[in-house]
Short mmCIF file of C-alpha atoms and ligand atoms in Angstrom, two decimals:
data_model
loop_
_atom_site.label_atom_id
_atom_site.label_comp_id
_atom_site.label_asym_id
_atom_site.label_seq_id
_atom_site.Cartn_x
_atom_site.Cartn_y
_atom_site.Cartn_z
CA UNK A 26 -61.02 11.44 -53.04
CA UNK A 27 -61.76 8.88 -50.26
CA UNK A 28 -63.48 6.01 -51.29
CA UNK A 29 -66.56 4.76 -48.68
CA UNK A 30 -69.00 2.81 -50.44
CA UNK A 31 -69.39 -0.30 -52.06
CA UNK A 32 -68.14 -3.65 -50.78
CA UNK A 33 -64.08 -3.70 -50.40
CA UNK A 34 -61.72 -6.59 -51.40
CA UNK A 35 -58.06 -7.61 -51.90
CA UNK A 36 -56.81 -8.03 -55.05
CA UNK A 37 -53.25 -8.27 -53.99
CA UNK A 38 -51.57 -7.16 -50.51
CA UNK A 39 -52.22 -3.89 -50.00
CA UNK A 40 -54.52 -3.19 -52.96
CA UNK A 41 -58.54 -3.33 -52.89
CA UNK A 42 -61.30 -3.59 -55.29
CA UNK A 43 -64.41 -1.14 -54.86
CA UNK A 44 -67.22 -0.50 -57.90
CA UNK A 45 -65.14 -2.46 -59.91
CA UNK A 46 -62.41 0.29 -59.63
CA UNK A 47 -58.91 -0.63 -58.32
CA UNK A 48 -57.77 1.00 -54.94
CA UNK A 49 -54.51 2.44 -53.60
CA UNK A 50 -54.23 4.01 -49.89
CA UNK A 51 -57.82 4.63 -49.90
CA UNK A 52 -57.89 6.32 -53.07
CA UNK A 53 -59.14 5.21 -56.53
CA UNK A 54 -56.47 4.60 -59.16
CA UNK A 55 -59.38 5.67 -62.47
CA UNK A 56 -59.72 9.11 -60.47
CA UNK A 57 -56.14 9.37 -59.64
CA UNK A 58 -55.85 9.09 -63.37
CA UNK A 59 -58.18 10.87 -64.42
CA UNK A 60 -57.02 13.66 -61.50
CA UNK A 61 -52.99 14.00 -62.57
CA UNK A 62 -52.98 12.38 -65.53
CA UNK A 63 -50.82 9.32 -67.02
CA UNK A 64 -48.70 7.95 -66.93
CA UNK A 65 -48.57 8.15 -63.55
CA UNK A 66 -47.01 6.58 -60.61
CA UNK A 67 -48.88 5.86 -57.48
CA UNK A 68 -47.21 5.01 -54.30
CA UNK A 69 -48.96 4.01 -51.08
CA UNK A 70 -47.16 5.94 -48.32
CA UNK A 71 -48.84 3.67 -45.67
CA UNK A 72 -47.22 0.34 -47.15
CA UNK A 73 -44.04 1.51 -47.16
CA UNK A 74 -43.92 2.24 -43.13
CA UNK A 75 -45.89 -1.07 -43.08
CA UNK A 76 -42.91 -2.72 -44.97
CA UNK A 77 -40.07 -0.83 -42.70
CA UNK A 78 -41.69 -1.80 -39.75
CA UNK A 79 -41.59 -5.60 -40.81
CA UNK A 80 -38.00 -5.46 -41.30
CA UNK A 81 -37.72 -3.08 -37.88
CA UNK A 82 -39.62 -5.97 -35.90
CA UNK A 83 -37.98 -9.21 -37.36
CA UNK A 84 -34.56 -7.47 -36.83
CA UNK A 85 -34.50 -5.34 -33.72
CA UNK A 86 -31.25 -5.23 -32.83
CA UNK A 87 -30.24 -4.45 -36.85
CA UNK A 88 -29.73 -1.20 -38.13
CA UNK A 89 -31.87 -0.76 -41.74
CA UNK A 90 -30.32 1.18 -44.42
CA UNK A 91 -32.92 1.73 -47.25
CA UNK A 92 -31.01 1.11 -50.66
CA UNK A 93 -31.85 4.62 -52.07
CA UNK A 94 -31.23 3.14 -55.72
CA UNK A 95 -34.44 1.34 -55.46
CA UNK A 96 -37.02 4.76 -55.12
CA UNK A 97 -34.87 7.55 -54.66
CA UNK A 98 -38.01 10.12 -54.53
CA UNK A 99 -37.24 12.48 -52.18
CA UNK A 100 -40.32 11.86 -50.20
CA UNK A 101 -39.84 8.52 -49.54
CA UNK A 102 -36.32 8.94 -48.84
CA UNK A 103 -37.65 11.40 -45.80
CA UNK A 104 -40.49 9.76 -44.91
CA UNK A 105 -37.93 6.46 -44.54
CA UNK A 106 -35.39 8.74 -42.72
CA UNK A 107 -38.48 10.27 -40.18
CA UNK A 108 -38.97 6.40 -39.76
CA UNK A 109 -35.21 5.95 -38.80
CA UNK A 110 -34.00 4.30 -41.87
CA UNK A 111 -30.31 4.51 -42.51
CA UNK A 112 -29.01 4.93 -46.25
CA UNK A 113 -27.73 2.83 -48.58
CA UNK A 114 -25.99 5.48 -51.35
CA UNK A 115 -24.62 4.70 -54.36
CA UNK A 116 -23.62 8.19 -56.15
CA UNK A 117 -22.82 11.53 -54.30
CA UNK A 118 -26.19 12.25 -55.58
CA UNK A 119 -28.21 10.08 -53.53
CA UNK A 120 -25.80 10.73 -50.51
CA UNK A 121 -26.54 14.52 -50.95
CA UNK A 122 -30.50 13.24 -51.09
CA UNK A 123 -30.25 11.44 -48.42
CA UNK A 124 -28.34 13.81 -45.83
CA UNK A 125 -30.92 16.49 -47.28
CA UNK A 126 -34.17 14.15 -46.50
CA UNK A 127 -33.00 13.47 -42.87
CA UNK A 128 -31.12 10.57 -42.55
CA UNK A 129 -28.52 11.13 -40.28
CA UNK A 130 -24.46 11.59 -41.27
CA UNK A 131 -23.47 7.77 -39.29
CA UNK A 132 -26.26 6.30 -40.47
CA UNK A 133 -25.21 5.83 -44.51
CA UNK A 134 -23.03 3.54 -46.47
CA UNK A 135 -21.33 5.00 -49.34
CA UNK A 136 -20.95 1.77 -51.85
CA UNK A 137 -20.21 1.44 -55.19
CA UNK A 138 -17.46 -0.19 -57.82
CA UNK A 139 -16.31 2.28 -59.37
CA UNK A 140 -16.61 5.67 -57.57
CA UNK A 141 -15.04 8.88 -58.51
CA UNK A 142 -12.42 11.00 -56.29
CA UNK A 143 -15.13 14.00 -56.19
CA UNK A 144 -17.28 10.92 -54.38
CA UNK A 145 -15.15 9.92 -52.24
CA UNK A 146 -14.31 13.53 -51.42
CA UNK A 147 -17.47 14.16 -50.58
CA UNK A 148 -17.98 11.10 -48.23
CA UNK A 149 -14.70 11.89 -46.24
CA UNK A 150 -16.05 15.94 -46.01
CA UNK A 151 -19.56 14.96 -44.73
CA UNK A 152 -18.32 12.26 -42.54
CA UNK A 153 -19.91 8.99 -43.82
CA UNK A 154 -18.74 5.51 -43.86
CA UNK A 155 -17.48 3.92 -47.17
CA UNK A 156 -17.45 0.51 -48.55
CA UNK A 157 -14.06 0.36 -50.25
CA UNK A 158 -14.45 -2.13 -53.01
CA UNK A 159 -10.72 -2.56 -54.43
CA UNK A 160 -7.47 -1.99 -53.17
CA UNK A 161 -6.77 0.85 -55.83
CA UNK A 162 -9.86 3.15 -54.48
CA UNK A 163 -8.32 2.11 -50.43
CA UNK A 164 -5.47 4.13 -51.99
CA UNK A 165 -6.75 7.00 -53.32
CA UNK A 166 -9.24 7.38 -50.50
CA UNK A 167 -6.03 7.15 -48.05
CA UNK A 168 -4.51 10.11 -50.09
CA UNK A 169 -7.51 12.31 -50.43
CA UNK A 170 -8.59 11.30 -46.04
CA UNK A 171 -4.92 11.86 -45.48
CA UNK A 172 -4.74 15.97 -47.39
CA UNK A 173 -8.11 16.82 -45.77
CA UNK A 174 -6.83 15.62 -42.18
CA UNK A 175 -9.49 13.56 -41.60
CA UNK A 176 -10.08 9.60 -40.90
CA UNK A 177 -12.80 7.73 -43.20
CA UNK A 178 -14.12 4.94 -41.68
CA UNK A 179 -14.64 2.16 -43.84
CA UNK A 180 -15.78 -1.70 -44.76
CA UNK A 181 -14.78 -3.63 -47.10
CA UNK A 182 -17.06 -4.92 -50.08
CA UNK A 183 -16.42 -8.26 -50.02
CA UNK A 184 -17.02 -10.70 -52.98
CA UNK A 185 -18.39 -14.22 -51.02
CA UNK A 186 -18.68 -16.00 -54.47
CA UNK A 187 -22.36 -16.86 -53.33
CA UNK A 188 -24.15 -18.29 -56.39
CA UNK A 189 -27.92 -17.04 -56.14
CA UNK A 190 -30.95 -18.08 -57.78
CA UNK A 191 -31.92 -15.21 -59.71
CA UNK A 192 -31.66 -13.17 -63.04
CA UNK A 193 -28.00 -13.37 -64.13
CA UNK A 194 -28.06 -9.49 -64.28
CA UNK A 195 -29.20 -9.35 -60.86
CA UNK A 196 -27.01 -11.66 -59.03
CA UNK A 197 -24.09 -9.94 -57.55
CA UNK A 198 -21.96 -12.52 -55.66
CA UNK A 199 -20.42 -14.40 -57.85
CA UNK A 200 -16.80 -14.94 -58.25
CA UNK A 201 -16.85 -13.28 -61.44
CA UNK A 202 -18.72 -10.24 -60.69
CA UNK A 203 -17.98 -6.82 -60.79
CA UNK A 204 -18.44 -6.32 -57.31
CA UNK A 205 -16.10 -6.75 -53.92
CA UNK A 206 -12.99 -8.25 -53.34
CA UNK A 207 -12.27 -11.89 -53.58
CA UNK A 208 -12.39 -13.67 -50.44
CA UNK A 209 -9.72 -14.89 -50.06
CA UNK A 210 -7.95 -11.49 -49.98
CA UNK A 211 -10.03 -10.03 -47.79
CA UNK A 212 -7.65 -10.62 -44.99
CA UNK A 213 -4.86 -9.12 -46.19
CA UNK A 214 -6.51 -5.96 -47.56
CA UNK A 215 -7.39 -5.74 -44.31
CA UNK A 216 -4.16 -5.41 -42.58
CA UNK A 217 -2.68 -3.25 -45.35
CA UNK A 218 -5.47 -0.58 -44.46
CA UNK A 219 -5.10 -0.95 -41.00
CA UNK A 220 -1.55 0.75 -41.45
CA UNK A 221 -2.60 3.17 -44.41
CA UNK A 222 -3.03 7.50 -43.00
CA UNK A 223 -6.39 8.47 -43.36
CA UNK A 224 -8.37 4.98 -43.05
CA UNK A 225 -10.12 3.48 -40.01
CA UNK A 226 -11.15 -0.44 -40.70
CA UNK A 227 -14.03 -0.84 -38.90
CA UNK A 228 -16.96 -2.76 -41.21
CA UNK A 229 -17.28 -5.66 -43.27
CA UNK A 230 -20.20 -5.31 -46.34
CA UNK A 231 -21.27 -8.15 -49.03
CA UNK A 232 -24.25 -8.15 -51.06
CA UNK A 233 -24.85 -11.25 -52.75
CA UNK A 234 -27.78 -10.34 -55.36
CA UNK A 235 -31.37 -9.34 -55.52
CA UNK A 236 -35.00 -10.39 -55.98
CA UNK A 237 -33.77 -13.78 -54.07
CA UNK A 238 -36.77 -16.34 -53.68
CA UNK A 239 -34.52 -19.00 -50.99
CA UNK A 240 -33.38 -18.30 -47.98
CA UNK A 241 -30.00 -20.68 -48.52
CA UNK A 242 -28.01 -18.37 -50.47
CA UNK A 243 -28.17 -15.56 -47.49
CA UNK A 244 -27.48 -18.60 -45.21
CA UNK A 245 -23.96 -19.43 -46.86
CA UNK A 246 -23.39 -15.46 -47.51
CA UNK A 247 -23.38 -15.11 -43.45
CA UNK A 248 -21.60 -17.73 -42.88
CA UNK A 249 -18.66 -16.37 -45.17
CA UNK A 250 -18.70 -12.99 -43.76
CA UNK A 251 -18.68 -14.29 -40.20
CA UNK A 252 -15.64 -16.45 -41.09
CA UNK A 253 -13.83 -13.78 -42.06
CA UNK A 254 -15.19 -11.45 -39.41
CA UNK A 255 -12.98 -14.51 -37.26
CA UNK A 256 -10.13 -14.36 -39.20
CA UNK A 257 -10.10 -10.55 -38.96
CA UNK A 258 -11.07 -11.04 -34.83
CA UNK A 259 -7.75 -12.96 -35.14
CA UNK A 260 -5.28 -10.25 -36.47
CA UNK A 261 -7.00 -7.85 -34.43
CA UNK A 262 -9.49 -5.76 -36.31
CA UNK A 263 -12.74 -5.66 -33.91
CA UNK A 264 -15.65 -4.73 -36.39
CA UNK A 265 -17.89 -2.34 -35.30
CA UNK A 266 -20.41 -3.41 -37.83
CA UNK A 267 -21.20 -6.31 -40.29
CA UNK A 268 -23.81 -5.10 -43.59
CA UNK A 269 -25.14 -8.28 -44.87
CA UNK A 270 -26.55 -5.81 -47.87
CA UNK A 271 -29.88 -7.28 -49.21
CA UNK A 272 -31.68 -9.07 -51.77
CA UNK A 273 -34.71 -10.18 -50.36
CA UNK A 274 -37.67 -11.12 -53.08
CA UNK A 275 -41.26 -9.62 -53.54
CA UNK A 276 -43.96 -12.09 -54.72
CA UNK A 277 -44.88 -10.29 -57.90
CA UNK A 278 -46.92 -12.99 -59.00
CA UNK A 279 -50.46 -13.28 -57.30
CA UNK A 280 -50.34 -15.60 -54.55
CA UNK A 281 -46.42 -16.95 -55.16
CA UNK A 282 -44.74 -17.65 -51.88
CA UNK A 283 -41.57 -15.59 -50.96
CA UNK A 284 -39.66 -15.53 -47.62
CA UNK A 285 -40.49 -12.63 -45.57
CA UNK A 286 -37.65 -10.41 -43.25
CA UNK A 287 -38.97 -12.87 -40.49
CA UNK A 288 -38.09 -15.92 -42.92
CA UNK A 289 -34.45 -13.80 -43.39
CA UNK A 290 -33.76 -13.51 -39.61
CA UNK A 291 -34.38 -17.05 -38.71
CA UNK A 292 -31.91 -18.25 -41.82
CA UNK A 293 -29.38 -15.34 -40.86
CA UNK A 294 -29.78 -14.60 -37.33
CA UNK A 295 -28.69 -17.49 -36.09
CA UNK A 296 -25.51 -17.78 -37.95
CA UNK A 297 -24.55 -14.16 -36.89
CA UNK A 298 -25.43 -14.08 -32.64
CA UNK A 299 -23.56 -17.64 -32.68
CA UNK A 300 -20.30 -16.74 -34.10
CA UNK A 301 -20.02 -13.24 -32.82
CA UNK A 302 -21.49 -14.87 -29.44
CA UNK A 303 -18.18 -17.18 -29.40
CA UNK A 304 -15.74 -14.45 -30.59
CA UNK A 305 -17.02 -12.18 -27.87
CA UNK A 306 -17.48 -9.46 -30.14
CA UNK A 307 -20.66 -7.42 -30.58
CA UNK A 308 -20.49 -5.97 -33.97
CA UNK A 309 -24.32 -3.88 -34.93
CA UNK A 310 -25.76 -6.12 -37.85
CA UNK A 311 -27.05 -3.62 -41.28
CA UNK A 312 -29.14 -4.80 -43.78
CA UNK A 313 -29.73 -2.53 -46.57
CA UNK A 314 -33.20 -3.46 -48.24
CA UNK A 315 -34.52 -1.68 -51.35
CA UNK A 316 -36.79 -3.45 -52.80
CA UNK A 317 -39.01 -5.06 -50.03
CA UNK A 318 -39.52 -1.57 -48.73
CA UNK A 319 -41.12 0.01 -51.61
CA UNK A 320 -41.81 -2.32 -54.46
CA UNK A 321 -44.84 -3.69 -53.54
CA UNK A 322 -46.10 0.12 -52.63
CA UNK A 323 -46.28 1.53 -55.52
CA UNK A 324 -48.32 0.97 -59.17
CA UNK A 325 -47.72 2.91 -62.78
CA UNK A 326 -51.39 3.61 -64.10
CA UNK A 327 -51.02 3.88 -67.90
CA UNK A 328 -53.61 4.74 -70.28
CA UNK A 329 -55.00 2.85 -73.62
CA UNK A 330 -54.41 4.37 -76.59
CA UNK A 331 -55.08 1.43 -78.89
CA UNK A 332 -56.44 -2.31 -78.86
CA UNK A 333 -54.92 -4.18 -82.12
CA UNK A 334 -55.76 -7.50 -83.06
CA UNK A 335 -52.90 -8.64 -84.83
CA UNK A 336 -50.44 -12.39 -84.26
CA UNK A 337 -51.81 -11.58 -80.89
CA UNK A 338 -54.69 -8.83 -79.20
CA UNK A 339 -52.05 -6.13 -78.24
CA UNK A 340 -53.05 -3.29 -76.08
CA UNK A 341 -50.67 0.38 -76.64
CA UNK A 342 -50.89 2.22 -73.37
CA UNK A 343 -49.38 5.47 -72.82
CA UNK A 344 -45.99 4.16 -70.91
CA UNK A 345 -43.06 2.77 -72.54
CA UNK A 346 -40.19 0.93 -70.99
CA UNK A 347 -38.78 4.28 -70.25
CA UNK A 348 -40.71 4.57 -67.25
CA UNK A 349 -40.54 0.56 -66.38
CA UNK A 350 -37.93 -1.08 -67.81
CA UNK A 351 -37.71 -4.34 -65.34
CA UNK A 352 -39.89 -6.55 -67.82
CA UNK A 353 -37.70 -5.40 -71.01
CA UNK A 354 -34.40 -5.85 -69.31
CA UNK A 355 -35.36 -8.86 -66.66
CA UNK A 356 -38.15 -10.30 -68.16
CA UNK A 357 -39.71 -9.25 -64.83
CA UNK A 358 -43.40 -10.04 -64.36
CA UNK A 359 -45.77 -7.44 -63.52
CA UNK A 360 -49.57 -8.58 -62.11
CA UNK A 361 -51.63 -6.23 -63.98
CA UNK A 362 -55.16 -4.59 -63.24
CA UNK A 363 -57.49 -2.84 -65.63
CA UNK A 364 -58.06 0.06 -62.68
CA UNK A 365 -61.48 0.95 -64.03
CA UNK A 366 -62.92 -2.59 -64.43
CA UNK A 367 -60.99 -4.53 -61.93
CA UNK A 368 -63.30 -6.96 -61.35
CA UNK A 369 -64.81 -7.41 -64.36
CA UNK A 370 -64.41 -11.58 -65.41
CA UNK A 371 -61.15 -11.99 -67.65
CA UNK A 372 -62.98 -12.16 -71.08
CA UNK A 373 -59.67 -12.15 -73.65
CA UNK A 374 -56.14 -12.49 -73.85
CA UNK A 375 -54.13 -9.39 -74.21
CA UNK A 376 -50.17 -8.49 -74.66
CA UNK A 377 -49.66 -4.68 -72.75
CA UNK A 378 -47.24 -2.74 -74.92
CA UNK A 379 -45.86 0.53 -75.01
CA UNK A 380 -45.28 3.48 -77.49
CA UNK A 381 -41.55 2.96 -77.70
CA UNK A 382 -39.96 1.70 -81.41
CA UNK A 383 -38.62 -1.30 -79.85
CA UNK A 384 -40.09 -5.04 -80.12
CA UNK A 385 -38.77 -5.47 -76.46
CA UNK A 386 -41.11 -3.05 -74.96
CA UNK A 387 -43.92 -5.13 -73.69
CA UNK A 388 -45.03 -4.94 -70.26
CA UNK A 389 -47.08 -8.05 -70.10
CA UNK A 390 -47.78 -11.37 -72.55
CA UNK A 391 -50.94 -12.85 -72.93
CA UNK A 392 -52.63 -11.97 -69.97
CA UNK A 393 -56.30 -12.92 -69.26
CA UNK A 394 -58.14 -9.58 -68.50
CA UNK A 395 -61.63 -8.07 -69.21
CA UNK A 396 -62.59 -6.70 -72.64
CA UNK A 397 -59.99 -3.40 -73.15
CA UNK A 398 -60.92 -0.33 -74.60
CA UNK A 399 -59.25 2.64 -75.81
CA UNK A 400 -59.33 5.15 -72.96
CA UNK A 401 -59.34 2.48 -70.28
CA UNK A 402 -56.46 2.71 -67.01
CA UNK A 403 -54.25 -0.28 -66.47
CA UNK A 404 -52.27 -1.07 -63.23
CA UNK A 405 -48.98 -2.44 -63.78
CA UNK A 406 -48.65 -3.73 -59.97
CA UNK A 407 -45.27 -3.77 -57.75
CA UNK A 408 -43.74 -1.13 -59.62
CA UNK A 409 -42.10 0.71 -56.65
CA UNK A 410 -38.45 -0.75 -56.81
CA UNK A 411 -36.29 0.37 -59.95
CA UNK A 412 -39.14 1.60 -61.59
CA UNK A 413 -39.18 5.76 -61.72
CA UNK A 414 -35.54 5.35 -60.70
CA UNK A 415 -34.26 3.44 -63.61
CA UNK A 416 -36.50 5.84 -65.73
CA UNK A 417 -35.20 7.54 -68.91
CA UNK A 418 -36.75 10.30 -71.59
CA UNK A 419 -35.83 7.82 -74.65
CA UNK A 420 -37.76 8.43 -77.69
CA UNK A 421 -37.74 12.13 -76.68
CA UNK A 422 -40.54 11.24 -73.59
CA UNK A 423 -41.17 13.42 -70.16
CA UNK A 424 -40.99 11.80 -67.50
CA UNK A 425 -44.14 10.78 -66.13
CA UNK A 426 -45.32 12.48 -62.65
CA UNK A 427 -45.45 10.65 -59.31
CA UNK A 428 -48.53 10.46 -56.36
CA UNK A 429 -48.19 9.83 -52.82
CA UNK A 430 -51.32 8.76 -51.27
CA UNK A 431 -52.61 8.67 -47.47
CA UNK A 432 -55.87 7.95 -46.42
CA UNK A 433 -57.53 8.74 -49.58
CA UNK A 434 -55.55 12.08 -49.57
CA UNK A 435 -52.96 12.29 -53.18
CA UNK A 436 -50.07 14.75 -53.38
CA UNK A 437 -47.87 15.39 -56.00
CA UNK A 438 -44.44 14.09 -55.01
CA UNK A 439 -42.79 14.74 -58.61
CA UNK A 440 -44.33 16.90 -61.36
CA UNK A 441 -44.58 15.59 -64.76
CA UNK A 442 -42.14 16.76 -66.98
CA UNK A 443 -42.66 18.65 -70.51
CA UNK A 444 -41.17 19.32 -73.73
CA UNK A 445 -39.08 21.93 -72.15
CA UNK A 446 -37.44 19.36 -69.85
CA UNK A 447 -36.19 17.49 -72.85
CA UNK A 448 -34.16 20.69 -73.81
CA UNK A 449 -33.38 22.24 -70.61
CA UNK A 450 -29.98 21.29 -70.82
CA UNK A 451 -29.31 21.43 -74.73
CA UNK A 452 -27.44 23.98 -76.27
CA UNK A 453 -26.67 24.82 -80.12
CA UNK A 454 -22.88 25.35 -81.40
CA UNK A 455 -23.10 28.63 -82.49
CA UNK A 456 -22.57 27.76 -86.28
CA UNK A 457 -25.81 25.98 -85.60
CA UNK A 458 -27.84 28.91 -84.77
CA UNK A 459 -28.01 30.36 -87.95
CA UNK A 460 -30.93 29.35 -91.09
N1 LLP B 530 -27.24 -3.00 -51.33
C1 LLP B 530 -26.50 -2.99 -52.45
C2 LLP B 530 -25.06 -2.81 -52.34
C3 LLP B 530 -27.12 -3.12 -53.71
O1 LLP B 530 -26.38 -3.09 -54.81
C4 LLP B 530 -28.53 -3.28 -53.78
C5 LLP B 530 -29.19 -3.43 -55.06
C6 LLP B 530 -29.26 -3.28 -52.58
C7 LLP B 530 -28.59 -3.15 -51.37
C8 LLP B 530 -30.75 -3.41 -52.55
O2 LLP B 530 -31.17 -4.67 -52.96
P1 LLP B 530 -32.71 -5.09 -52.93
O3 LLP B 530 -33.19 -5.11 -51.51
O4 LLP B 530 -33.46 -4.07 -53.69
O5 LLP B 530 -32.75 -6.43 -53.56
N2 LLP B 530 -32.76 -3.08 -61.08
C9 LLP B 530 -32.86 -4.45 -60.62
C10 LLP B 530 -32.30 -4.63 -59.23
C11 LLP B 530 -30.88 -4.12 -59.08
C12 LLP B 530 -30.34 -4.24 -57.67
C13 LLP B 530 -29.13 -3.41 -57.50
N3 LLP B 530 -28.58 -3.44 -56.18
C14 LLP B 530 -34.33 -4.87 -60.71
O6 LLP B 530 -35.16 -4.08 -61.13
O7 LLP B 530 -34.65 -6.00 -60.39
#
């Protein structure tokens, strides 16, 4: 359903008003709707290569592992690995995803706090590196590299106690997070696997947080690594590679400034050719963006079911935090379109809420938008990171299906699920069964 007539416009990055309807890759979200059904998700296959590419040209020289937890659709995954993404995995599930979609064996990161033996089984049988994030897991990883004669090559998650400006849920650095292993025993654990059967050395990983607005906080993180990358130069473990993991913010608020992967590499870059520059060592840099690559690509069309003037005008669509749970959990923000009367002047002020039997699940409070109706399509915008992937069936709710549009051109990339899926895996005790 390409869309050719009418005058276009932006209404936020890649996103265009045309007849008053909203716009996605060339395709119009009401039809798309109307077309597949909602809820629906909508993803804009063109704006994530255009979003790769950013980080491709502002770090040349980097290696980019998409963080699979952020969209782990399988079509994105392989349209990121045709694009020569690496992986970020965090589960044998989206390591078996990712290996399936394309992206090669020595180009993913297994990571993770608490992984089980099967995992790490699994990473040292199909030959990927692992960030070892205690010194309990370097031991069982030793034993189960040392009974399958093999060698896993590993980093180190390191914890740089980097305090980051974001939602305390979100911020991953900090001394008392769950994540990495204190600084200042970094060096140590070091030396202790360089001596263990089974385990290579040969990368250092942090990941200080996400949705970061500043550049500062990556800034200090780099700096930390690198002086440990020196006092590691100094014992002699060379590093092949240093994964500065990610964080990078989205502007999900129209017109709100963030720093861009160009913004990143002039606050990181810097610090990194400098130091490894003066330790003669040429380590490959990794970043391991999730949400810059596909938040901002993709939108969750949900229809109106009911327009209730009440303490305030509160609008029931068809979604519930099941399928977008970032504004219930975060308190994220979400720009929102009505996709059938997008620009239609804001007339009233509106709360979006969903069908679940929760208070909390409200998408977005006391927004100015055109006059709702029942029946009408809203666009909950920037929905592509930890949206469908963070999704759930509570309250006994399919899944919603997902769209992947080209040039006008949709095709289903997930099927909507049904009442079946909700019992696929169920089964009765047999003293059930009866009456
Ligand atoms: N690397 C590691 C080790 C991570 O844990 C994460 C995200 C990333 C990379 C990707 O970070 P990003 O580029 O997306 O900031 N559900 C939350 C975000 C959780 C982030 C988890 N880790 C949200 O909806 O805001």
């Amino acid at each position: 359903m390409p869309v050719n007539c009418g005058t276009m416009f932006t209404v936020k990055n890649h996103l265009e008003i045309q007849n008053n309807h909203l716009i996605i890759g060339g395709a119009d979200a009401a039809e798309l709707a109307e077309k597949y059904g909602t809820p629906l998700y909508v993803t804009n296959e063109t704006r994530v290569i255009e979003n790769f590419s950013a980080y491709r040209e502002a770090f040349p020289d980097a290696d980019i592992y998409y963080a699979a937890k952020a969209n782990g659709s399988f079509a994105l995954l392989r349209l990121l690995a045709r694009a020569g993404a690496g992986a970020d995995v965090f589960s044998y599930g989206e390591l078996y995803m990712a290996l399936l979609a394309g992206v090669p064996a020595e180009k993913i990161l297994f990571n993770g706090n608490s992984k089980t033996d099967f995992e790490l089984q699994k990473a040292v049988e199909l030959g990927v590196r692992i960030s070892v994030d205690s010194r309990d897991e370097l031991h069982t990883l030793s034993g189960i590299a040392g009974r399958a004669g093999k060698t896993a090559e590993i980093a180190f998650r390191v914890n740089p106690d980097v305090s980051t400006p974001t939602h305390p849920k979100i911020s991953t650095g900090l001394k008392t997070s769950k994540f990495g292993i204190p600084a200042e025993e970094v060096v140590d654990i070091y030396r202790e696997a360089a001596d263990l059967p089974g385990i290579a050395p040969c990368g250092i990983h942090c990941h200080i947080g996400s949705q970061i607005l500043d550049t500062e906080p990556f800034i200090e993180a780099a700096q930390k690594m690198m002086d440990l990358v020196e006092k590691l130069a100094g014992i002699g473990i060379d590093l092949k590679f240093v994964d500065m993991g990610s964080g990078l913010g989205i502007p999900y608020k129209k017109g709100e400034r963030t720093p861009t992967p160009g913004d990143l590499a002039d606050a990181i870059l810097p610090v990194f050719n400098e130091r490894t520059q003066a330790l003669g060592i040429s380590p490959k840099l990794i970043l391991e963006p999730g949400r810059y690559i596909v938040g901002d690509t993709t939108i969750l069309l949900t229809r109106v079911n009911t327009v209730k003037k009440a303490a305030k005008n509160f609008v029931g669509v068809d979604a519930g935090f099941n399928l977008l749970i970032r504004p219930a959990m975060y308190d994220s923000y979400h720009y929102v379109v009505v996709a059938n009367k997008a620009s239609s002047q804001p007339e009233e002020t509106y709360t979006i809420v969903g069908p679940i039997c929760e208070t909390g699940d409200v998408f977005a409070k006391d927004r100015e938008l055109p006059r709702i109706e029942k029946g009408d399509i809203i666009a909950l915008l920037d929905a592509g990171a930890y949206g469908f992937s963070m999704s759930s069936q509570y309250n006994g709710r399919p899944r919603c299906a997902e769209v992947l549009v080209k040039d006008g051109e949709a095709d289903v990339i997930r099927s909507r699920e049904d009442i079946e899926d909700l019992m696929a895996k169920q089964r009765l005790p047999a003293r059930l069964l009866q009456g």
